[in-house]
Coordinates of C-alpha atoms and ligand atoms in Angstrom, one line a residue:
M113 CA 26.0 -14.9 4.3
I114 CA 22.4 -15.2 4.5
N115 CA 22.2 -16.5 0.9
Q116 CA 24.7 -19.2 1.8
L117 CA 22.6 -20.2 4.8
Q118 CA 19.7 -20.4 2.7
Q119 CA 21.4 -22.4 0.2
K120 CA 22.7 -24.9 3.1
Y121 CA 19.1 -25.0 4.3
Q122 CA 17.7 -25.8 0.7
L123 CA 20.3 -28.5 0.2
S124 CA 19.7 -30.2 3.5
L125 CA 15.9 -30.0 2.7
F126 CA 16.6 -31.6 -0.6
L127 CA 18.8 -34.4 0.9
L128 CA 16.0 -35.1 3.4
L129 CA 13.4 -35.2 0.7
G130 CA 15.6 -37.6 -1.2
T131 CA 16.0 -39.9 1.7
V132 CA 12.4 -39.9 2.6
A133 CA 11.4 -40.5 -1.2
I134 CA 13.8 -43.3 -1.4
M135 CA 12.7 -44.9 1.9
G136 CA 9.2 -44.5 0.8
V137 CA 9.2 -45.7 -2.7
F138 CA 11.9 -48.6 -2.4
P139 CA 9.5 -51.0 -0.7
F140 CA 7.0 -50.6 -3.5
V141 CA 9.5 -51.4 -6.1
V142 CA 9.9 -54.9 -4.4
I143 CA 6.1 -55.3 -3.9
R144 CA 5.4 -54.4 -7.6
Y145 CA 8.2 -56.7 -8.7
L146 CA 6.9 -59.6 -6.7
D147 CA 3.3 -58.9 -7.9
G148 CA 4.6 -59.1 -11.5
N149 CA 3.8 -55.5 -12.2
F150 CA 7.0 -54.8 -13.9
I151 CA 5.9 -51.4 -15.5
A152 CA 5.2 -49.9 -12.1
A153 CA 8.3 -51.5 -10.5
G154 CA 10.3 -49.8 -13.5
I155 CA 8.7 -46.3 -13.1
D156 CA 9.5 -46.5 -9.2
I157 CA 13.1 -47.6 -9.7
T158 CA 13.4 -44.8 -12.4
L159 CA 12.2 -42.4 -9.9
I160 CA 14.6 -43.6 -7.2
L161 CA 17.7 -43.6 -9.4
G162 CA 16.6 -40.2 -10.8
I163 CA 16.3 -38.7 -7.4
V164 CA 19.5 -40.1 -6.2
A165 CA 21.4 -38.8 -9.2
L166 CA 19.7 -35.4 -8.7
V167 CA 20.5 -35.1 -5.0
A168 CA 24.2 -36.2 -5.8
Y169 CA 24.4 -33.7 -8.5
A170 CA 23.0 -30.9 -6.4
Y171 CA 25.4 -31.8 -3.4
F172 CA 28.5 -31.7 -5.5
S173 CA 27.7 -28.9 -8.0
K174 CA 25.9 -26.7 -5.5
K175 CA 23.6 -25.7 -8.4
I176 CA 20.7 -26.1 -5.9
R177 CA 18.1 -24.1 -7.7
I178 CA 18.3 -25.6 -11.1
V179 CA 18.5 -29.0 -9.6
S180 CA 15.6 -28.6 -7.5
A181 CA 13.5 -27.4 -10.5
I182 CA 14.5 -30.4 -12.5
A183 CA 13.5 -32.7 -9.4
A184 CA 10.2 -31.0 -9.0
V185 CA 9.3 -31.6 -12.7
F186 CA 10.8 -35.2 -12.5
I187 CA 8.7 -36.2 -9.4
N188 CA 5.6 -34.6 -10.8
T189 CA 6.0 -36.5 -14.2
G190 CA 6.9 -39.6 -12.2
V191 CA 3.6 -39.5 -10.1
V192 CA 1.5 -38.9 -13.2
A193 CA 3.2 -41.9 -14.9
I194 CA 2.7 -44.2 -12.0
V195 CA -0.9 -43.2 -11.7
I196 CA -1.4 -43.8 -15.4
A197 CA 0.4 -47.2 -15.2
N198 CA -0.9 -48.5 -12.0
G199 CA -4.2 -46.7 -11.5
I200 CA -6.1 -46.2 -8.2
D201 CA -3.5 -48.2 -6.3
S202 CA -0.7 -45.5 -6.6
F203 CA -3.2 -42.6 -6.4
L204 CA -2.4 -41.4 -2.8
W205 CA 1.2 -40.6 -4.0
V206 CA -0.1 -37.6 -5.8
Y207 CA -0.6 -35.8 -2.4
P208 CA 2.8 -35.9 -0.9
V209 CA 4.5 -35.3 -4.3
F210 CA 2.3 -32.1 -4.9
A211 CA 3.0 -30.8 -1.5
S212 CA 6.8 -31.5 -1.6
T213 CA 6.9 -29.4 -4.9
F214 CA 6.6 -26.4 -2.8
I215 CA 9.6 -27.3 -0.9
L216 CA 11.7 -27.6 -4.0
V217 CA 10.7 -24.4 -6.2
R218 CA 9.2 -21.1 -5.8
P219 CA 5.4 -21.0 -4.8
L220 CA 4.1 -19.9 -8.2
E221 CA 6.3 -22.3 -9.9
A222 CA 5.1 -25.2 -7.8
L223 CA 1.6 -24.2 -8.3
C224 CA 2.1 -24.3 -12.2
I225 CA 3.8 -27.6 -12.1
N226 CA 0.9 -29.1 -9.8
F227 CA -1.5 -27.6 -12.3
V228 CA 0.0 -29.3 -15.4
A229 CA 0.5 -32.6 -13.5
G230 CA -3.2 -32.4 -12.3
V231 CA -4.4 -31.7 -15.8
A232 CA -2.2 -34.5 -17.4
M233 CA -3.6 -36.9 -14.8
V234 CA -7.2 -36.0 -15.4
A235 CA -6.7 -36.2 -19.2
L236 CA -4.6 -39.4 -19.4
S237 CA -5.4 -41.7 -16.6
D238 CA -8.6 -43.8 -16.2
I239 CA -8.8 -43.5 -12.2
F240 CA -11.6 -41.0 -12.4
N241 CA -13.9 -44.0 -13.6
T242 CA -13.5 -45.1 -10.0
I243 CA -13.0 -42.0 -7.9
S244 CA -14.8 -38.8 -7.9
L245 CA -13.2 -36.3 -10.3
N246 CA -14.9 -33.4 -8.1
S247 CA -13.5 -34.7 -5.0
F248 CA -9.9 -34.8 -6.6
V249 CA -10.1 -31.3 -7.9
I250 CA -11.3 -30.0 -4.5
T251 CA -9.0 -31.7 -2.4
I252 CA -5.9 -31.0 -4.7
L253 CA -6.9 -27.4 -4.9
M254 CA -7.1 -27.2 -1.1
L255 CA -3.6 -28.8 -0.8
S256 CA -2.0 -26.8 -3.3
M257 CA -3.6 -23.5 -2.1
S258 CA -2.6 -24.0 1.5
A259 CA 1.0 -25.1 0.5
F260 CA 1.1 -22.0 -1.8
I261 CA 0.2 -19.7 1.0
H262 CA 2.6 -21.2 3.5
A263 CA 5.5 -21.2 1.0
S264 CA 4.6 -17.5 -0.1
H265 CA 4.8 -16.4 3.6
G266 CA 8.1 -18.3 4.0
V267 CA 9.5 -16.5 0.9
K268 CA 8.4 -13.1 2.2
Q269 CA 9.9 -13.9 5.7
F270 CA 13.2 -14.7 4.0
L271 CA 13.3 -11.6 1.9
L272 CA 12.6 -9.5 5.1
L273 CA 15.4 -11.4 7.0
K274 CA 17.7 -10.7 4.2
K275 CA 16.8 -7.1 4.1
L276 CA 17.3 -6.7 8.0
N277 CA 20.6 -8.6 7.7
T278 CA 22.2 -6.4 5.0
I279 CA 20.6 -2.9 4.7
D280 CA 21.2 -0.1 6.9
E281 CA 18.0 0.9 8.5
L282 CA 18.4 4.8 8.3
T283 CA 19.8 5.3 4.8
G284 CA 18.9 2.1 2.9
A285 CA 22.7 1.6 2.0
F286 CA 24.2 -1.7 2.6
N287 CA 25.4 -2.4 6.2
R288 CA 28.8 -3.4 7.5
R289 CA 27.8 -7.0 7.6
A290 CA 27.1 -6.9 3.9
M291 CA 30.3 -5.1 3.2
S292 CA 32.6 -7.7 5.0
S293 CA 31.3 -10.4 2.9
D294 CA 31.4 -8.4 -0.3
I295 CA 35.1 -7.4 0.5
K296 CA 36.0 -11.1 0.9
A297 CA 34.2 -11.9 -2.5
A298 CA 35.8 -9.1 -4.2
L299 CA 39.3 -10.0 -3.0
S300 CA 38.8 -13.5 -4.0
N301 CA 37.6 -12.4 -7.6
A302 CA 40.7 -10.0 -7.8
E303 CA 43.1 -12.8 -6.7
N304 CA 41.5 -15.6 -8.8
N305 CA 39.8 -14.1 -11.8
G306 CA 41.9 -10.9 -12.2
I307 CA 38.7 -8.7 -11.6
E308 CA 40.3 -5.9 -9.8
Q309 CA 38.2 -3.5 -7.6
L310 CA 38.5 -0.1 -6.1
L311 CA 37.5 0.6 -2.6
A312 CA 36.7 4.3 -1.3
I313 CA 35.7 5.6 1.9
L314 CA 33.4 8.7 1.5
D315 CA 33.2 11.1 4.6
L316 CA 30.8 14.0 4.7
D317 CA 32.7 17.2 5.4
Y318 CA 31.6 19.3 8.7
F319 CA 28.7 17.1 9.1
K320 CA 28.6 18.0 12.9
T321 CA 27.8 21.4 11.9
V322 CA 24.8 20.5 9.8
N323 CA 23.5 18.5 13.0
D324 CA 24.2 21.6 15.3
K325 CA 22.6 24.1 13.0
F326 CA 19.6 22.1 11.6
G327 CA 19.1 19.4 14.3
H328 CA 19.5 15.5 14.1
A329 CA 16.4 14.9 12.0
V330 CA 17.8 17.1 9.1
G331 CA 21.2 15.4 9.6
D332 CA 19.4 12.0 9.0
Q333 CA 17.7 13.4 6.0
V334 CA 21.1 14.6 4.7
L335 CA 22.4 11.0 4.9
K336 CA 19.5 9.6 3.3
D337 CA 19.9 12.2 0.5
F338 CA 23.6 11.4 0.2
V339 CA 22.9 7.7 -0.4
T340 CA 20.2 8.5 -2.9
I341 CA 22.4 10.8 -4.9
T342 CA 25.6 8.5 -4.7
T343 CA 23.6 5.3 -5.7
S344 CA 22.2 7.2 -8.8
H345 CA 25.7 8.0 -9.9
I346 CA 27.2 4.6 -9.6
G347 CA 27.0 1.3 -11.6
K348 CA 24.6 -1.6 -11.3
Y349 CA 27.3 -3.7 -9.7
D350 CA 28.9 -0.9 -7.6
R351 CA 28.0 -1.0 -3.9
L352 CA 27.6 1.7 -1.2
Y353 CA 27.8 0.7 2.4
R354 CA 27.3 2.7 5.7
F355 CA 30.6 2.2 7.4
G356 CA 29.4 4.2 10.5
G357 CA 28.0 7.6 11.2
E358 CA 28.6 10.0 8.3
E359 CA 31.2 7.6 6.7
F360 CA 30.5 5.3 3.7
V361 CA 32.3 2.7 1.7
L362 CA 32.2 2.5 -1.9
L363 CA 33.3 -0.8 -3.6
I364 CA 33.4 -0.8 -7.4
P365 CA 34.9 -3.1 -10.1
N366 CA 38.1 -1.5 -11.6
M367 CA 37.2 0.9 -14.4
S368 CA 39.5 2.4 -17.0
D369 CA 39.6 6.0 -15.5
Q370 CA 39.4 5.8 -11.8
H371 CA 40.4 9.3 -11.3
M372 CA 37.8 10.6 -13.6
F373 CA 35.0 8.5 -12.0
I374 CA 35.8 9.6 -8.5
D375 CA 36.0 13.3 -9.7
N376 CA 32.7 13.1 -11.4
L377 CA 31.0 11.6 -8.4
K378 CA 32.5 14.1 -6.1
T379 CA 31.2 16.9 -8.2
A380 CA 27.7 15.5 -8.6
I381 CA 27.3 15.0 -4.8
K382 CA 28.7 18.5 -4.4
Q383 CA 26.1 19.8 -6.9
E384 CA 23.1 17.8 -5.6
L385 CA 23.7 17.5 -1.7
K386 CA 22.3 20.5 0.0
T387 CA 21.5 21.9 3.5
P388 CA 17.9 23.0 4.0
D389 CA 19.2 26.7 3.3
G390 CA 20.6 25.5 0.0
K391 CA 24.4 25.4 0.9
E392 CA 26.2 22.5 -0.6
I393 CA 27.6 19.8 1.6
T394 CA 30.9 18.3 0.2
V395 CA 32.5 14.8 0.6
S396 CA 36.1 13.7 1.2
F397 CA 37.2 10.6 -0.6
G398 CA 39.9 8.2 0.6
V399 CA 40.6 5.8 -2.4
A400 CA 42.4 2.5 -2.3
P401 CA 42.6 0.6 -5.5
W402 CA 43.3 -3.1 -5.1
V403 CA 47.0 -4.2 -5.3
P404 CA 48.1 -7.7 -5.0
G405 CA 48.4 -9.0 -1.5
T406 CA 45.5 -6.9 -0.2
T407 CA 43.6 -8.1 2.6
A408 CA 40.2 -6.7 4.0
D409 CA 42.0 -5.0 6.8
T410 CA 44.9 -3.5 4.8
W411 CA 42.4 -2.3 2.1
L412 CA 40.2 -0.3 4.6
Q413 CA 43.4 0.9 6.3
R414 CA 44.9 2.2 3.1
A415 CA 41.5 4.0 2.1
D416 CA 41.3 5.4 5.8
E417 CA 45.0 6.8 5.6
A418 CA 44.1 8.4 2.2
L419 CA 40.9 9.8 3.5
Y420 CA 43.0 11.3 6.5
L421 CA 45.2 12.9 4.0
A422 CA 42.1 14.3 2.1
K423 CA 40.8 15.9 5.2
G424 CA 44.1 17.4 6.0
Q425 CA 44.3 18.8 2.3
G426 CA 41.2 21.0 3.5
R427 CA 38.3 18.5 2.5
D428 CA 36.3 18.5 -0.6
C429 CA 38.8 16.3 -2.4
A430 CA 39.9 12.8 -3.3
V431 CA 43.3 11.3 -2.4
F432 CA 44.3 7.9 -3.8
S433 CA 46.5 5.6 -1.8
N434 CA 49.9 5.1 -3.3
K435 CA 50.9 2.0 -1.4
Ligands
LIG667 N1 22.1 13.0 12.3 C1 22.8 12.1 12.3 N2 24.1 12.4 12.8 C2 25.1 11.4 13.0 C3 24.7 10.0 12.8 N3 26.0 9.4 13.0 C4 26.8 10.2 13.4 N4 26.3 11.4 13.3 C5 27.1 12.8 13.6 O1 28.0 12.9 12.7 C6 28.9 13.9 13.3 C7 30.4 13.6 13.0 O2 31.0 14.5 13.3 P1 32.7 14.6 13.2 O3 33.2 13.2 13.3 O4 33.1 15.7 13.9 O5 32.7 14.9 11.7 P2 32.5 16.1 10.8 O6 31.8 17.2 11.6 O7 31.8 15.7 9.4 O8 33.9 16.6 10.4 P3 35.0 16.2 9.3 O9 34.5 14.8 9.1 O10 36.3 16.4 10.0 O11 34.9 17.0 8.1 C8 28.6 14.0 14.7 O12 28.0 15.1 15.0 C9 27.7 12.8 15.0 O13 26.7 13.1 15.9 C10 23.5 9.8 12.3 O14 23.0 8.6 12.1 N5 22.5 10.8 12.1

Protein backbone atom coordinates (compact mmCIF):
# COMPACT_ATOMS: atom_id res chain seq x y z
CA MET A 1 0.00 0.00 0.00
CA ILE A 2 2.76 2.39 0.96
CA ASN A 3 4.48 1.60 -2.35
CA GLN A 4 1.32 2.56 -4.22
CA LEU A 5 1.13 5.82 -2.24
CA GLN A 6 4.78 6.49 -3.05
CA GLN A 7 4.11 5.81 -6.73
CA LYS A 8 1.12 8.19 -6.74
CA TYR A 9 3.19 10.83 -4.98
CA GLN A 10 6.02 10.46 -7.49
CA LEU A 11 3.63 10.63 -10.40
CA SER A 12 2.00 13.82 -9.08
CA LEU A 13 5.45 15.37 -8.53
CA PHE A 14 6.40 14.37 -12.06
CA LEU A 15 3.21 15.95 -13.44
CA LEU A 16 3.85 19.12 -11.45
CA LEU A 17 7.45 19.26 -12.61
CA GLY A 18 6.33 18.79 -16.21
CA THR A 19 3.72 21.55 -15.94
CA VAL A 20 6.16 23.98 -14.32
CA ALA A 21 8.85 23.17 -16.91
CA ILE A 22 6.42 23.73 -19.79
CA MET A 23 5.05 26.99 -18.35
CA GLY A 24 8.57 28.20 -17.62
CA VAL A 25 10.21 27.19 -20.90
CA PHE A 26 7.44 27.95 -23.39
CA PRO A 27 7.72 31.78 -23.22
CA PHE A 28 11.40 31.42 -24.09
CA VAL A 29 10.55 29.42 -27.21
CA VAL A 30 8.57 32.44 -28.41
CA ILE A 31 11.21 34.96 -27.31
CA ARG A 32 14.08 33.04 -28.95
CA TYR A 33 12.05 32.58 -32.13
CA LEU A 34 11.22 36.28 -32.35
CA ASP A 35 14.89 37.10 -31.69
CA GLY A 36 15.81 34.85 -34.61
CA ASN A 37 17.69 32.48 -32.29
CA PHE A 38 16.30 29.36 -33.95
CA ILE A 39 18.79 26.89 -32.45
CA ALA A 40 17.88 27.87 -28.87
CA ALA A 41 14.17 27.93 -29.77
CA GLY A 42 14.58 24.45 -31.28
CA ILE A 43 16.28 23.09 -28.15
CA ASP A 44 13.57 24.60 -25.94
CA ILE A 45 10.73 23.17 -28.00
CA THR A 46 12.48 19.77 -28.05
CA LEU A 47 12.69 19.93 -24.25
CA ILE A 48 8.97 20.77 -23.95
CA LEU A 49 7.89 18.01 -26.34
CA GLY A 50 10.21 15.49 -24.66
CA ILE A 51 8.90 16.35 -21.19
CA VAL A 52 5.25 16.15 -22.36
CA ALA A 53 5.92 12.75 -23.97
CA LEU A 54 7.69 11.42 -20.87
CA VAL A 55 5.01 12.66 -18.45
CA ALA A 56 2.29 11.14 -20.64
CA TYR A 57 4.17 7.83 -20.88
CA ALA A 58 4.69 7.77 -17.10
CA TYR A 59 1.00 8.50 -16.54
CA PHE A 60 -0.26 5.72 -18.79
CA SER A 61 2.44 3.07 -18.29
CA LYS A 62 2.89 3.68 -14.53
CA LYS A 63 6.59 2.93 -15.09
CA ILE A 64 7.43 5.95 -12.97
CA ARG A 65 10.95 4.99 -11.93
CA ILE A 66 12.43 4.31 -15.36
CA VAL A 67 10.64 7.27 -16.98
CA SER A 68 11.81 9.59 -14.18
CA ALA A 69 15.39 8.44 -14.76
CA ILE A 70 15.10 9.12 -18.50
CA ALA A 71 13.56 12.53 -17.72
CA ALA A 72 16.42 13.38 -15.35
CA VAL A 73 19.04 12.59 -18.00
CA PHE A 74 16.95 14.35 -20.66
CA ILE A 75 16.55 17.67 -18.82
CA ASN A 76 20.21 17.72 -17.74
CA THR A 77 21.28 17.09 -21.34
CA GLY A 78 18.84 19.79 -22.42
CA VAL A 79 20.25 22.38 -20.04
CA VAL A 80 23.82 21.59 -21.11
CA ALA A 81 22.77 21.93 -24.76
CA ILE A 82 20.99 25.26 -24.22
CA VAL A 83 23.94 26.70 -22.26
CA ILE A 84 26.34 25.64 -25.04
CA ALA A 85 24.02 27.03 -27.75
CA ASN A 86 22.82 30.17 -26.02
CA GLY A 87 25.63 30.96 -23.62
CA ILE A 88 25.31 33.11 -20.51
CA ASP A 89 21.73 34.07 -21.38
CA SER A 90 20.53 30.54 -20.44
CA PHE A 91 22.96 29.89 -17.61
CA LEU A 92 20.51 30.43 -14.74
CA TRP A 93 18.46 27.42 -15.93
CA VAL A 94 21.24 25.18 -14.62
CA TYR A 95 20.19 25.70 -11.00
CA PRO A 96 16.49 24.69 -11.13
CA VAL A 97 17.32 21.78 -13.45
CA PHE A 98 20.07 20.47 -11.15
CA ALA A 99 17.79 20.81 -8.10
CA SER A 100 14.82 19.10 -9.77
CA THR A 101 17.00 16.10 -10.69
CA PHE A 102 16.80 15.16 -6.99
CA ILE A 103 13.01 14.98 -7.25
CA LEU A 104 13.19 12.61 -10.21
CA VAL A 105 15.81 10.03 -9.21
CA ARG A 106 17.58 8.65 -6.12
CA PRO A 107 20.00 11.05 -4.39
CA LEU A 108 23.21 9.33 -5.51
CA GLU A 109 21.95 8.97 -9.08
CA ALA A 110 21.01 12.68 -9.12
CA LEU A 111 24.46 13.61 -7.83
CA CYS A 112 26.12 11.58 -10.62
CA ILE A 113 23.87 13.05 -13.34
CA ASN A 114 24.55 16.59 -12.02
CA PHE A 115 28.28 15.86 -11.95
CA VAL A 116 28.38 14.63 -15.55
CA ALA A 117 26.25 17.59 -16.73
CA GLY A 118 28.46 20.05 -14.81
CA VAL A 119 31.67 18.62 -16.27
CA ALA A 120 30.16 18.63 -19.78
CA MET A 121 29.21 22.26 -19.36
CA VAL A 122 32.68 23.26 -18.17
CA ALA A 123 34.32 21.35 -21.02
CA LEU A 124 32.02 22.32 -23.87
CA SER A 125 30.58 25.79 -23.24
CA ASP A 126 32.36 29.12 -23.44
CA ILE A 127 30.41 30.83 -20.64
CA PHE A 128 33.36 30.55 -18.29
CA ASN A 129 35.14 33.18 -20.34
CA THR A 130 32.50 35.53 -18.89
CA ILE A 131 31.61 34.15 -15.46
CA SER A 132 33.90 32.82 -12.79
CA LEU A 133 34.45 29.05 -12.98
CA ASN A 134 35.25 28.97 -9.24
CA SER A 135 31.92 30.62 -8.38
CA PHE A 136 30.11 28.15 -10.62
CA VAL A 137 31.81 25.13 -9.03
CA ILE A 138 31.23 26.37 -5.45
CA THR A 139 27.58 27.37 -5.94
CA ILE A 140 26.67 24.24 -7.88
CA LEU A 141 28.40 22.09 -5.24
CA MET A 142 26.45 23.87 -2.48
CA LEU A 143 23.19 23.34 -4.34
CA SER A 144 23.82 19.68 -5.16
CA MET A 145 25.07 18.81 -1.66
CA SER A 146 22.10 20.52 0.04
CA ALA A 147 19.66 18.78 -2.30
CA PHE A 148 21.51 15.48 -1.78
CA ILE A 149 21.27 15.71 2.04
CA HIS A 150 17.60 16.69 1.90
CA ALA A 151 16.72 13.92 -0.58
CA SER A 152 18.69 11.28 1.39
CA HIS A 153 16.79 12.27 4.52
CA GLY A 154 13.54 11.83 2.58
CA VAL A 155 14.58 8.35 1.42
CA LYS A 156 15.46 7.32 5.01
CA GLN A 157 12.11 8.59 6.28
CA PHE A 158 10.27 6.68 3.55
CA LEU A 159 12.09 3.43 4.38
CA LEU A 160 11.32 3.87 8.08
CA LEU A 161 7.66 4.57 7.32
CA LYS A 162 7.53 1.49 5.09
CA LYS A 163 9.04 -0.63 7.87
CA LEU A 164 6.66 0.72 10.52
CA ASN A 165 3.77 0.14 8.17
CA THR A 166 4.52 -3.47 7.25
CA ILE A 167 6.65 -5.08 9.98
CA ASP A 168 5.53 -6.52 13.32
CA GLU A 169 7.56 -4.65 15.93
CA LEU A 170 8.21 -7.58 18.29
CA THR A 171 9.07 -10.41 15.93
CA GLY A 172 10.19 -8.75 12.70
CA ALA A 173 7.67 -10.81 10.70
CA PHE A 174 5.38 -8.94 8.30
CA ASN A 175 2.25 -7.57 9.98
CA ARG A 176 -1.45 -7.99 9.22
CA ARG A 177 -1.58 -4.87 7.08
CA ALA A 178 1.11 -6.29 4.79
CA MET A 179 -0.70 -9.64 4.82
CA SER A 180 -4.00 -8.16 3.63
CA SER A 181 -2.44 -6.46 0.63
CA ASP A 182 -0.24 -9.49 -0.20
CA ILE A 183 -3.24 -11.84 -0.05
CA LYS A 184 -5.09 -9.59 -2.51
CA ALA A 185 -2.06 -9.66 -4.85
CA ALA A 186 -1.71 -13.45 -4.46
CA LEU A 187 -5.40 -13.97 -5.29
CA SER A 188 -5.18 -11.80 -8.37
CA ASN A 189 -1.97 -13.61 -9.42
CA ALA A 190 -3.73 -16.95 -9.03
CA GLU A 191 -6.90 -15.86 -10.86
CA ASN A 192 -5.20 -13.97 -13.70
CA ASN A 193 -1.81 -15.61 -14.17
CA GLY A 194 -2.41 -19.10 -12.83
CA ILE A 195 0.31 -18.63 -10.16
CA GLU A 196 -1.36 -20.57 -7.36
CA GLN A 197 -0.45 -20.04 -3.73
CA LEU A 198 -0.68 -21.85 -0.46
CA LEU A 199 -1.83 -20.20 2.75
CA ALA A 200 -1.15 -21.75 6.15
CA ILE A 201 -1.86 -20.64 9.69
CA LEU A 202 0.89 -21.70 12.11
CA ASP A 203 0.03 -21.71 15.81
CA LEU A 204 2.52 -22.47 18.58
CA ASP A 205 1.32 -25.31 20.81
CA TYR A 206 0.75 -24.76 24.54
CA PHE A 207 2.38 -21.36 24.33
CA LYS A 208 0.51 -20.18 27.44
CA THR A 209 2.51 -22.67 29.50
CA VAL A 210 5.78 -21.16 28.17
CA ASN A 211 4.63 -17.75 29.41
CA ASP A 212 3.36 -19.17 32.69
CA LYS A 213 6.53 -21.14 33.38
CA PHE A 214 9.24 -18.78 32.13
CA GLY A 215 7.59 -15.37 32.03
CA HIS A 216 6.43 -13.04 29.28
CA ALA A 217 9.95 -11.92 28.24
CA VAL A 218 10.95 -15.52 27.48
CA GLY A 219 7.65 -15.97 25.62
CA ASP A 220 8.55 -12.92 23.52
CA GLN A 221 11.97 -14.40 22.77
CA VAL A 222 10.37 -17.70 21.70
CA LEU A 223 8.14 -15.79 19.25
CA LYS A 224 11.21 -14.03 17.83
CA ASP A 225 13.11 -17.35 17.58
CA PHE A 226 10.12 -18.91 15.85
CA VAL A 227 10.18 -16.18 13.19
CA THR A 228 13.96 -16.47 12.70
CA ILE A 229 13.78 -20.26 12.36
CA THR A 230 10.75 -20.28 10.06
CA THR A 231 12.13 -17.52 7.85
CA SER A 232 15.38 -19.45 7.42
CA HIS A 233 13.45 -22.47 6.10
CA ILE A 234 11.18 -20.75 3.61
CA GLY A 235 11.93 -19.41 0.14
CA LYS A 236 12.85 -15.93 -1.01
CA TYR A 237 9.35 -15.14 -2.22
CA ASP A 238 7.52 -16.85 0.69
CA ARG A 239 6.14 -14.52 3.33
CA LEU A 240 5.56 -14.97 7.07
CA TYR A 241 3.07 -12.65 8.83
CA ARG A 242 2.18 -12.30 12.47
CA PHE A 243 -1.57 -12.82 12.53
CA GLY A 244 -1.89 -12.08 16.24
CA GLY A 245 -0.51 -13.46 19.54
CA GLU A 246 1.24 -16.76 18.80
CA GLU A 247 -0.51 -17.22 15.45
CA PHE A 248 1.31 -16.65 12.16
CA VAL A 249 0.30 -16.85 8.52
CA LEU A 250 2.53 -18.26 5.82
CA LEU A 251 1.86 -17.36 2.19
CA ILE A 252 3.84 -19.33 -0.37
CA PRO A 253 3.71 -19.84 -4.12
CA ASN A 254 2.46 -23.31 -4.90
CA MET A 255 5.25 -25.84 -4.95
CA SER A 256 5.16 -29.34 -6.40
CA ASP A 257 5.07 -31.21 -3.08
CA GLN A 258 3.09 -29.16 -0.59
CA HIS A 259 2.81 -31.95 1.98
CA MET A 260 6.56 -32.60 2.03
CA PHE A 261 7.35 -28.87 2.32
CA ILE A 262 4.98 -28.38 5.26
CA ASP A 263 6.21 -31.56 6.93
CA ASN A 264 9.87 -30.51 6.59
CA LEU A 265 9.10 -27.07 7.99
CA LYS A 266 7.20 -28.53 10.93
CA THR A 267 10.08 -30.90 11.69
CA ALA A 268 12.71 -28.13 11.41
CA ILE A 269 10.79 -25.87 13.83
CA LYS A 270 10.34 -28.75 16.26
CA GLN A 271 14.08 -29.49 16.20
CA GLU A 272 15.23 -25.88 16.54
CA LEU A 273 12.62 -24.06 18.66
CA LYS A 274 13.28 -24.70 22.37
CA THR A 275 12.31 -23.42 25.80
CA PRO A 276 15.19 -22.23 28.06
CA ASP A 277 15.33 -25.71 29.64
CA GLY A 278 15.83 -27.30 26.20
CA LYS A 279 12.32 -28.69 25.69
CA GLU A 280 11.03 -28.60 22.13
CA ILE A 281 8.14 -26.31 21.18
CA THR A 282 5.84 -27.68 18.51
CA VAL A 283 3.58 -25.95 16.04
CA SER A 284 0.21 -26.87 14.53
CA PHE A 285 -0.53 -26.07 10.89
CA GLY A 286 -3.84 -25.35 9.19
CA VAL A 287 -3.13 -25.37 5.45
CA ALA A 288 -5.40 -24.08 2.70
CA PRO A 289 -4.19 -24.43 -0.90
CA TRP A 290 -5.70 -21.90 -3.30
CA VAL A 291 -8.76 -23.16 -5.19
CA PRO A 292 -10.77 -21.29 -7.85
CA GLY A 293 -13.22 -18.84 -6.30
CA THR A 294 -11.10 -18.28 -3.17
CA THR A 295 -11.50 -14.89 -1.48
CA ALA A 296 -9.31 -13.45 1.28
CA ASP A 297 -11.96 -14.30 3.88
CA THR A 298 -12.65 -17.86 2.70
CA TRP A 299 -8.92 -18.58 2.41
CA LEU A 300 -8.21 -17.59 6.01
CA GLN A 301 -11.38 -19.31 7.17
CA ARG A 302 -10.42 -22.61 5.50
CA ALA A 303 -6.92 -22.43 7.01
CA ASP A 304 -8.42 -21.62 10.43
CA GLU A 305 -10.82 -24.56 10.24
CA ALA A 306 -7.92 -26.86 9.29
CA LEU A 307 -5.91 -25.48 12.22
CA TYR A 308 -8.80 -26.20 14.55
CA LEU A 309 -8.76 -29.81 13.35
CA ALA A 310 -4.96 -29.97 13.84
CA LYS A 311 -5.32 -28.80 17.44
CA GLY A 312 -8.12 -31.33 17.91
CA GLN A 313 -5.88 -34.12 16.59
CA GLY A 314 -3.45 -33.54 19.45
CA ARG A 315 -1.32 -30.66 17.98
CA ASP A 316 2.17 -30.95 16.41
CA CYS A 317 0.60 -31.83 13.07
CA ALA A 318 -0.54 -30.27 9.79
CA VAL A 319 -4.08 -30.56 8.46
CA PHE A 320 -4.85 -29.63 4.84
CA SER A 321 -8.22 -28.14 4.04
CA ASN A 322 -10.05 -30.36 1.57
CA LYS A 323 -12.68 -27.75 0.62
N1 LIG B 1 5.02 -13.51 25.52
C1 LIG B 1 3.97 -13.22 24.75
N2 LIG B 1 2.85 -13.92 24.88
C2 LIG B 1 1.81 -13.65 24.06
C3 LIG B 1 1.86 -12.63 23.11
N3 LIG B 1 0.67 -12.59 22.46
C4 LIG B 1 -0.10 -13.54 22.99
N4 LIG B 1 0.59 -14.21 23.97
C5 LIG B 1 0.16 -15.32 24.83
O1 LIG B 1 -0.10 -16.45 24.04
C6 LIG B 1 -0.90 -17.31 24.83
C7 LIG B 1 -1.92 -17.99 23.96
O2 LIG B 1 -2.58 -18.92 24.73
P1 LIG B 1 -3.66 -19.88 24.14
O3 LIG B 1 -4.53 -19.16 23.16
O4 LIG B 1 -4.33 -20.55 25.29
O5 LIG B 1 -2.85 -20.90 23.27
P2 LIG B 1 -1.83 -22.04 23.68
O6 LIG B 1 -1.46 -22.01 25.11
O7 LIG B 1 -0.72 -21.96 22.70
O8 LIG B 1 -2.67 -23.33 23.42
P3 LIG B 1 -2.97 -24.02 22.05
O9 LIG B 1 -2.90 -22.97 20.99
O10 LIG B 1 -4.37 -24.55 22.20
O11 LIG B 1 -1.98 -25.10 21.86
C8 LIG B 1 -1.52 -16.48 25.95
O12 LIG B 1 -0.92 -16.81 27.16
C9 LIG B 1 -1.13 -15.04 25.55
O13 LIG B 1 -0.91 -14.22 26.69
C10 LIG B 1 3.07 -11.88 23.00
O14 LIG B 1 3.21 -10.96 22.20
N5 LIG B 1 4.10 -12.20 23.83
